[in-house]
Amino acid sequence: MQEWKFSSISFPPLGIEELHLAKEEVADVMVEEVLRFAEEHPQKLEVSIVIPPNDNDVYEAFCSKLMSVKNKLEEKMDYSNMDAMEQQTDVQANAGHERNGPLVELIGHSRESVEEAGLWLRNIIQVEETHRIVIRNSDILRLGPLRNYSHQEGHAEMKSKYCYQITPIESYLQEFKDKEKQLEKAGLQVIKIEKICNPLLESAFQRIKRKIEGKNTGIPVCHRLYHRVPAQYCSLVCKTGFQKAYSSLQDEKYGTGVYFTKNPRNLVDTEEKCEMDHLICLFEADVVTGSYTKGNQSFVAPPVINTSSMKLYDSVVDDIHNPEIFVIFNREQALPLYLLTCSILRNPPQTSSESSAQNL
């Protein structure tokens, strides 16, 4: 294969019918062999597994195996990235001030990470007034002791760019200008816009979208919505999708799920309007909302539509007649498309309701 210099190769799922092997076993063997080959031959080669459209069970088996491999590789990459952080000093906090006393210099990969660290540090410095520190980082709860991983035979290291890709949108493009105009109406100034491509998340999203479309014929099941996260979680959302633990703190009065909104203006806190330099990280996403009903603080899953059939709603909302907020309980129902890094506009445009109130 290397001698012929192919750029791609395709296989059917071998062994299920011929050798009567279980579909999960075939998926495991084929994916592991592709990884082993990639480790021995690092040149780029596109590998396709061709599955007939009606073999849903085989498709599910391969998706499950690929997701499992992806998660394992991400864990290894996260630990290797910690070492790389010590060597990269691309972005520094403002160090131009005169050094008349103690100085803290912040260094990070991006302006967002430096900004978030600076905000956290200012809160800690203010502890003298309250004698209390609150660390709001749900992801810490899932961290165990740091371990060194060694590659097992047949496993290969994979670069993060093969899991997902983030592409900056240039400011002169119409795509950038359209989104910039929309966010300005919400009182936000765009700093940068990045497009997200994650094939594994998209595959899971399309699968559940088809399923919900099948039981909600004749009604739109998908909306383009916004979701806000702290800057420290942006890369995690791009890799693994939306999770409740990655969301900004909010009142869960419609249920314990992941919250999305039609209007990004709803994601800006009143207190933050005083901090003009504070970065706001928003995701624009396709969200499968399907059938919905009014949410309730006690919900940990969508309620049943009909007790006799035990069918569930797909999501819940703040107002069933004119929904502004949507809550999903299955993270595969949302696909991140764009990461929008913004700040507060100093002179935001007035909404129609605000201007009419002033006229009165």
Short mmCIF file of C-alpha atoms in Angstrom, two decimals:
data_model
loop_
_atom_site.label_atom_id
_atom_site.label_comp_id
_atom_site.label_asym_id
_atom_site.label_seq_id
_atom_site.Cartn_x
_atom_site.Cartn_y
_atom_site.Cartn_z
CA MET A 1 0.00 0.00 0.00
CA GLN A 2 2.83 2.38 0.87
CA GLU A 3 4.60 1.47 -2.38
CA TRP A 4 1.50 2.42 -4.41
CA LYS A 5 1.11 5.68 -2.46
CA PHE A 6 -2.65 5.54 -2.05
CA SER A 7 -4.27 8.56 -0.36
CA SER A 8 -7.32 6.58 0.81
CA ILE A 9 -8.59 3.05 1.25
CA SER A 10 -12.02 1.52 1.99
CA PHE A 11 -13.11 -1.69 3.74
CA PRO A 12 -16.45 -3.37 4.39
CA PRO A 13 -17.00 -4.73 7.93
CA LEU A 14 -15.23 -8.07 7.43
CA GLY A 15 -16.08 -11.30 9.24
CA ILE A 16 -19.66 -10.75 10.40
CA GLU A 17 -21.28 -13.00 7.80
CA GLU A 18 -18.27 -15.03 6.63
CA LEU A 19 -16.90 -16.00 10.06
CA HIS A 20 -20.11 -15.38 12.07
CA LEU A 21 -18.30 -12.96 14.37
CA ALA A 22 -20.15 -10.53 16.64
CA LYS A 23 -20.45 -7.01 15.18
CA GLU A 24 -18.83 -5.53 18.31
CA GLU A 25 -15.83 -7.87 17.93
CA VAL A 26 -15.42 -6.94 14.25
CA ALA A 27 -15.58 -3.22 15.07
CA ASP A 28 -13.00 -3.68 17.85
CA VAL A 29 -10.55 -5.62 15.66
CA MET A 30 -10.81 -3.36 12.60
CA VAL A 31 -10.48 -0.06 14.49
CA GLU A 32 -7.54 -1.35 16.54
CA GLU A 33 -5.81 -2.54 13.35
CA VAL A 34 -6.25 0.89 11.76
CA LEU A 35 -4.67 2.48 14.83
CA ARG A 36 -1.79 0.00 14.78
CA PHE A 37 -1.17 0.72 11.10
CA ALA A 38 -1.28 4.48 11.74
CA GLU A 39 1.36 4.10 14.44
CA GLU A 40 3.70 2.19 12.13
CA HIS A 41 3.04 4.40 9.08
CA PRO A 42 2.46 8.03 10.18
CA GLN A 43 1.88 9.28 6.61
CA LYS A 44 -1.63 10.65 6.07
CA LEU A 45 -4.10 8.04 4.77
CA GLU A 46 -7.89 8.30 4.77
CA VAL A 47 -9.51 5.03 5.91
CA SER A 48 -13.24 4.46 5.27
CA ILE A 49 -15.38 1.67 6.71
CA VAL A 50 -18.22 1.10 4.21
CA ILE A 51 -21.42 -0.01 5.96
CA PRO A 52 -24.68 -0.74 4.04
CA PRO A 53 -27.46 1.77 4.89
CA ASN A 54 -29.70 -0.90 6.46
CA ASP A 55 -27.04 -2.30 8.85
CA ASN A 56 -27.90 -0.01 11.76
CA ASP A 57 -26.54 -2.41 14.39
CA VAL A 58 -23.15 -2.57 12.67
CA TYR A 59 -23.10 1.22 12.36
CA GLU A 60 -23.87 1.60 16.07
CA ALA A 61 -21.10 -0.87 16.97
CA PHE A 62 -18.48 1.08 14.99
CA CYS A 63 -19.69 4.44 16.37
CA SER A 64 -19.44 3.09 19.91
CA LYS A 65 -15.91 1.78 19.33
CA LEU A 66 -14.73 5.01 17.70
CA MET A 67 -16.15 7.10 20.55
CA SER A 68 -14.41 4.85 23.08
CA VAL A 69 -11.07 5.18 21.28
CA LYS A 70 -11.53 8.94 20.97
CA ASN A 71 -12.11 9.35 24.71
CA LYS A 72 -9.01 7.29 25.59
CA LEU A 73 -6.83 9.28 23.21
CA GLU A 74 -8.16 12.57 24.56
CA GLU A 75 -7.19 11.58 28.11
CA LYS A 76 -3.63 10.90 26.95
CA MET A 77 -3.50 14.15 24.99
CA ASP A 78 -4.73 16.19 27.95
CA TYR A 79 -1.80 14.97 30.04
CA SER A 80 0.73 15.63 27.27
CA ASN A 81 -0.72 19.14 26.79
CA MET A 82 0.08 19.93 30.44
CA ASP A 83 3.80 19.49 29.66
CA ALA A 84 3.52 21.58 26.49
CA MET A 85 1.99 24.48 28.45
CA GLU A 86 5.23 24.90 30.37
CA GLN A 87 7.11 25.59 27.12
CA GLN A 88 4.62 27.85 25.29
CA THR A 89 4.47 31.54 26.18
CA ASP A 90 2.48 32.96 23.28
CA VAL A 91 0.19 35.30 25.21
CA GLN A 92 1.20 37.36 28.22
CA ALA A 93 -0.78 39.62 30.48
CA ASN A 94 -0.03 43.31 30.39
CA ALA A 95 3.44 43.63 31.89
CA GLY A 96 4.02 47.26 30.99
CA HIS A 97 3.19 48.62 34.42
CA GLU A 98 5.98 49.90 36.62
CA ARG A 99 7.19 47.31 39.10
CA ASN A 100 6.79 49.23 42.36
CA GLY A 101 5.78 46.13 44.31
CA PRO A 102 4.89 42.48 43.95
CA LEU A 103 4.08 41.52 40.35
CA VAL A 104 2.09 38.61 38.98
CA GLU A 105 2.65 37.83 35.30
CA LEU A 106 0.08 35.63 33.53
CA ILE A 107 1.08 33.52 30.53
CA GLY A 108 -1.22 31.34 28.42
CA HIS A 109 -2.10 29.95 25.00
CA SER A 110 -4.67 32.62 24.21
CA ARG A 111 -6.14 35.90 25.37
CA GLU A 112 -9.24 34.06 26.62
CA SER A 113 -7.27 31.84 28.99
CA VAL A 114 -5.23 34.79 30.32
CA GLU A 115 -8.40 36.87 30.81
CA GLU A 116 -10.15 34.06 32.68
CA ALA A 117 -7.10 33.47 34.89
CA GLY A 118 -6.86 37.20 35.65
CA LEU A 119 -10.50 37.35 36.70
CA TRP A 120 -10.05 34.33 38.97
CA LEU A 121 -6.89 35.85 40.48
CA ARG A 122 -8.61 39.17 41.24
CA ASN A 123 -11.33 37.29 43.11
CA ILE A 124 -8.70 35.55 45.23
CA ILE A 125 -6.92 38.82 46.04
CA GLN A 126 -10.23 40.17 47.34
CA VAL A 127 -10.39 37.33 49.89
CA GLU A 128 -9.00 39.72 52.53
CA GLU A 129 -12.42 41.35 52.67
CA THR A 130 -14.49 38.17 53.00
CA HIS A 131 -11.94 35.59 54.27
CA ARG A 132 -13.58 33.12 51.93
CA ILE A 133 -12.56 31.55 48.61
CA VAL A 134 -15.06 29.84 46.31
CA ILE A 135 -13.65 27.87 43.36
CA ARG A 136 -16.38 27.27 40.77
CA ASN A 137 -14.93 24.51 38.59
CA SER A 138 -17.17 21.46 38.25
CA ASP A 139 -14.56 19.67 36.14
CA ILE A 140 -12.24 19.34 39.16
CA LEU A 141 -14.71 16.88 40.71
CA ARG A 142 -13.95 14.35 37.98
CA LEU A 143 -10.16 14.57 38.24
CA GLY A 144 -8.29 11.71 39.85
CA PRO A 145 -4.57 11.41 40.63
CA LEU A 146 -2.25 12.20 37.73
CA ARG A 147 -0.97 9.01 36.14
CA ASN A 148 1.54 8.30 33.39
CA TYR A 149 0.04 6.29 30.55
CA SER A 150 2.10 3.89 28.46
CA HIS A 151 0.91 2.81 25.02
CA GLN A 152 -0.48 -0.69 24.83
CA GLU A 153 0.43 -2.78 21.85
CA GLY A 154 -1.79 -1.84 18.91
CA HIS A 155 -2.56 1.68 20.18
CA ALA A 156 -1.27 4.83 18.54
CA GLU A 157 -0.91 8.44 19.61
CA MET A 158 -3.28 10.70 17.67
CA LYS A 159 -2.90 14.44 17.25
CA SER A 160 -5.81 16.52 18.54
CA LYS A 161 -6.41 18.02 15.10
CA TYR A 162 -7.63 14.62 13.91
CA CYS A 163 -10.34 14.59 16.61
CA TYR A 164 -11.72 18.03 15.86
CA GLN A 165 -10.72 21.14 13.96
CA ILE A 166 -11.17 24.84 14.77
CA THR A 167 -10.84 27.29 11.87
CA PRO A 168 -10.76 31.07 12.43
CA ILE A 169 -13.23 33.05 10.28
CA GLU A 170 -11.50 36.09 8.78
CA SER A 171 -13.15 39.43 9.58
CA TYR A 172 -13.46 40.45 5.91
CA LEU A 173 -15.70 37.47 5.07
CA GLN A 174 -19.46 37.93 4.83
CA GLU A 175 -19.95 35.03 7.23
CA PHE A 176 -18.06 36.99 9.91
CA LYS A 177 -19.90 40.26 9.17
CA ASP A 178 -23.34 38.63 9.41
CA LYS A 179 -22.63 37.15 12.82
CA GLU A 180 -20.94 40.34 14.01
CA LYS A 181 -24.05 42.36 13.12
CA GLN A 182 -26.30 39.90 14.93
CA LEU A 183 -24.18 39.98 18.10
CA GLU A 184 -23.95 43.77 18.09
CA LYS A 185 -27.74 43.86 18.37
CA ALA A 186 -27.31 41.83 21.57
CA GLY A 187 -24.82 44.39 22.96
CA LEU A 188 -21.72 42.30 22.21
CA GLN A 189 -18.56 43.25 20.35
CA VAL A 190 -17.00 40.37 18.40
CA ILE A 191 -13.31 39.70 19.03
CA LYS A 192 -13.01 36.53 16.98
CA ILE A 193 -15.17 33.82 15.42
CA GLU A 194 -14.02 30.23 15.00
CA LYS A 195 -15.73 27.43 13.07
CA ILE A 196 -15.81 23.99 14.71
CA CYS A 197 -15.66 20.68 12.86
CA ASN A 198 -15.96 17.51 14.95
CA PRO A 199 -16.96 14.46 12.85
CA LEU A 200 -17.68 12.21 15.84
CA LEU A 201 -19.98 14.73 17.51
CA GLU A 202 -21.71 15.39 14.19
CA SER A 203 -22.27 11.66 13.60
CA ALA A 204 -23.93 11.24 17.00
CA PHE A 205 -25.96 14.43 16.45
CA GLN A 206 -27.25 13.35 13.03
CA ARG A 207 -28.22 9.94 14.39
CA ILE A 208 -30.39 11.36 17.17
CA LYS A 209 -31.76 14.05 14.83
CA ARG A 210 -33.02 11.36 12.42
CA LYS A 211 -34.56 9.47 15.33
CA ILE A 212 -36.44 12.53 16.63
CA GLU A 213 -37.50 13.57 13.12
CA GLY A 214 -39.03 10.11 12.71
CA LYS A 215 -41.38 10.57 15.66
CA ASN A 216 -42.15 14.27 15.01
CA THR A 217 -43.14 14.32 11.35
CA GLY A 218 -44.33 17.61 9.94
CA ILE A 219 -42.77 19.91 12.57
CA PRO A 220 -39.30 21.52 12.69
CA VAL A 221 -37.17 19.65 15.23
CA CYS A 222 -33.95 21.69 15.06
CA HIS A 223 -33.10 25.27 16.14
CA ARG A 224 -29.96 27.42 15.87
CA LEU A 225 -29.32 28.51 19.48
CA TYR A 226 -26.62 29.99 21.76
CA HIS A 227 -24.90 28.63 24.85
CA ARG A 228 -22.33 30.28 27.12
CA VAL A 229 -19.39 28.64 28.89
CA PRO A 230 -16.43 29.94 30.93
CA ALA A 231 -13.31 30.34 28.76
CA GLN A 232 -11.55 27.43 30.50
CA TYR A 233 -14.11 24.97 29.09
CA CYS A 234 -14.12 26.07 25.43
CA SER A 235 -11.69 23.43 24.21
CA LEU A 236 -13.53 20.71 26.15
CA VAL A 237 -16.84 21.62 24.49
CA CYS A 238 -15.17 21.54 21.07
CA LYS A 239 -13.82 18.06 21.84
CA THR A 240 -16.63 16.36 23.76
CA GLY A 241 -19.73 18.50 23.23
CA PHE A 242 -21.98 20.34 25.68
CA GLN A 243 -22.23 19.20 29.27
CA LYS A 244 -23.96 20.68 32.28
CA ALA A 245 -20.65 20.79 34.19
CA TYR A 246 -19.15 23.10 31.54
CA SER A 247 -21.99 25.63 31.63
CA SER A 248 -21.95 29.04 33.29
CA LEU A 249 -23.70 29.16 36.66
CA GLN A 250 -27.41 29.80 36.26
CA ASP A 251 -30.76 29.33 37.93
CA GLU A 252 -32.00 25.89 36.85
CA LYS A 253 -35.67 26.75 37.12
CA TYR A 254 -36.63 24.66 34.08
CA GLY A 255 -34.75 21.48 34.99
CA THR A 256 -31.28 20.01 35.45
CA GLY A 257 -30.05 20.05 31.87
CA VAL A 258 -28.05 22.06 29.34
CA TYR A 259 -29.59 25.49 28.65
CA PHE A 260 -29.70 27.22 25.25
CA THR A 261 -31.27 30.52 24.19
CA LYS A 262 -32.42 32.13 20.95
CA ASN A 263 -31.08 35.57 21.89
CA PRO A 264 -27.43 35.92 23.01
CA ARG A 265 -28.46 39.06 24.94
CA ASN A 266 -29.95 36.73 27.56
CA LEU A 267 -26.48 35.30 28.27
CA VAL A 268 -24.95 38.58 29.48
CA ASP A 269 -25.19 39.18 33.22
CA THR A 270 -26.11 42.67 34.43
CA GLU A 271 -23.06 42.76 36.71
CA GLU A 272 -20.72 42.09 33.79
CA LYS A 273 -21.86 45.20 31.95
CA CYS A 274 -19.61 47.15 34.32
CA GLU A 275 -16.58 45.05 33.32
CA MET A 276 -16.04 46.07 29.71
CA ASP A 277 -12.86 44.04 29.30
CA HIS A 278 -14.37 40.76 30.50
CA LEU A 279 -14.48 38.17 27.71
CA ILE A 280 -17.70 36.33 26.94
CA CYS A 281 -17.42 32.96 25.18
CA LEU A 282 -20.54 31.82 23.34
CA PHE A 283 -21.22 28.75 21.24
CA GLU A 284 -23.60 28.86 18.31
CA ALA A 285 -25.08 25.40 17.94
CA ASP A 286 -27.66 23.33 16.13
CA VAL A 287 -29.97 21.92 18.80
CA VAL A 288 -32.55 19.16 18.28
CA THR A 289 -35.46 20.38 20.40
CA GLY A 290 -38.16 18.12 18.92
CA SER A 291 -41.38 18.13 20.91
CA TYR A 292 -41.26 20.25 24.08
CA THR A 293 -43.28 21.35 27.08
CA LYS A 294 -42.95 23.86 29.93
CA GLY A 295 -39.94 23.12 32.15
CA ASN A 296 -39.89 22.68 35.91
CA GLN A 297 -37.09 22.90 38.47
CA SER A 298 -37.69 19.29 39.53
CA PHE A 299 -37.05 17.83 36.06
CA VAL A 300 -33.91 15.71 35.63
CA ALA A 301 -35.22 14.31 32.32
CA PRO A 302 -37.98 15.31 29.90
CA PRO A 303 -41.46 14.50 31.24
CA VAL A 304 -43.77 11.94 29.62
CA ILE A 305 -46.15 13.08 26.88
CA ASN A 306 -48.72 10.42 27.61
CA THR A 307 -48.67 8.13 30.64
CA SER A 308 -50.34 5.34 28.67
CA SER A 309 -47.57 5.18 26.04
CA MET A 310 -44.73 6.44 28.30
CA LYS A 311 -43.32 8.52 25.43
CA LEU A 312 -41.13 11.42 26.53
CA TYR A 313 -40.83 14.98 25.30
CA ASP A 314 -37.49 15.76 23.65
CA SER A 315 -36.81 19.01 25.56
CA VAL A 316 -38.40 21.62 27.82
CA VAL A 317 -38.79 25.40 27.41
CA ASP A 318 -39.61 28.56 29.34
CA ASP A 319 -42.78 29.29 27.35
CA ILE A 320 -44.46 26.75 25.04
CA HIS A 321 -46.15 29.50 22.97
CA ASN A 322 -43.10 31.70 22.45
CA PRO A 323 -40.03 29.78 23.66
CA GLU A 324 -36.84 31.73 24.27
CA ILE A 325 -34.96 29.21 26.44
CA PHE A 326 -34.57 25.52 25.55
CA VAL A 327 -33.26 22.82 27.90
CA ILE A 328 -32.01 19.43 26.68
CA PHE A 329 -31.10 16.44 28.84
CA ASN A 330 -29.14 14.47 26.24
CA ARG A 331 -25.94 16.25 25.18
CA GLU A 332 -25.96 14.48 21.78
CA GLN A 333 -28.95 16.69 20.85
CA ALA A 334 -26.62 19.71 20.40
CA LEU A 335 -23.78 20.20 17.93
CA PRO A 336 -21.32 23.11 18.45
CA LEU A 337 -20.79 24.97 15.15
CA TYR A 338 -19.09 28.27 16.05
CA LEU A 339 -17.13 29.61 19.02
CA LEU A 340 -17.80 33.34 19.40
CA THR A 341 -15.41 35.31 21.61
CA CYS A 342 -16.92 38.68 22.54
CA SER A 343 -16.77 41.59 24.96
CA ILE A 344 -19.44 44.04 26.14
CA LEU A 345 -20.18 46.93 23.76
CA ARG A 346 -19.63 50.32 25.43
CA ASN A 347 -22.61 51.86 23.62
CA PRO A 348 -24.91 48.96 22.76
CA PRO A 349 -27.82 49.57 20.38
CA GLN A 350 -31.19 49.88 22.04
CA THR A 351 -33.82 47.23 21.52
CA SER A 352 -37.23 48.22 20.20
CA SER A 353 -38.76 47.72 23.66
CA GLU A 354 -36.12 49.92 25.34
CA SER A 355 -36.54 52.75 22.83
CA SER A 356 -40.34 52.67 23.09
CA ALA A 357 -40.09 52.81 26.89
CA GLN A 358 -37.91 55.93 26.68
CA ASN A 359 -40.35 57.59 24.28
CA LEU A 360 -43.12 57.08 26.81
#
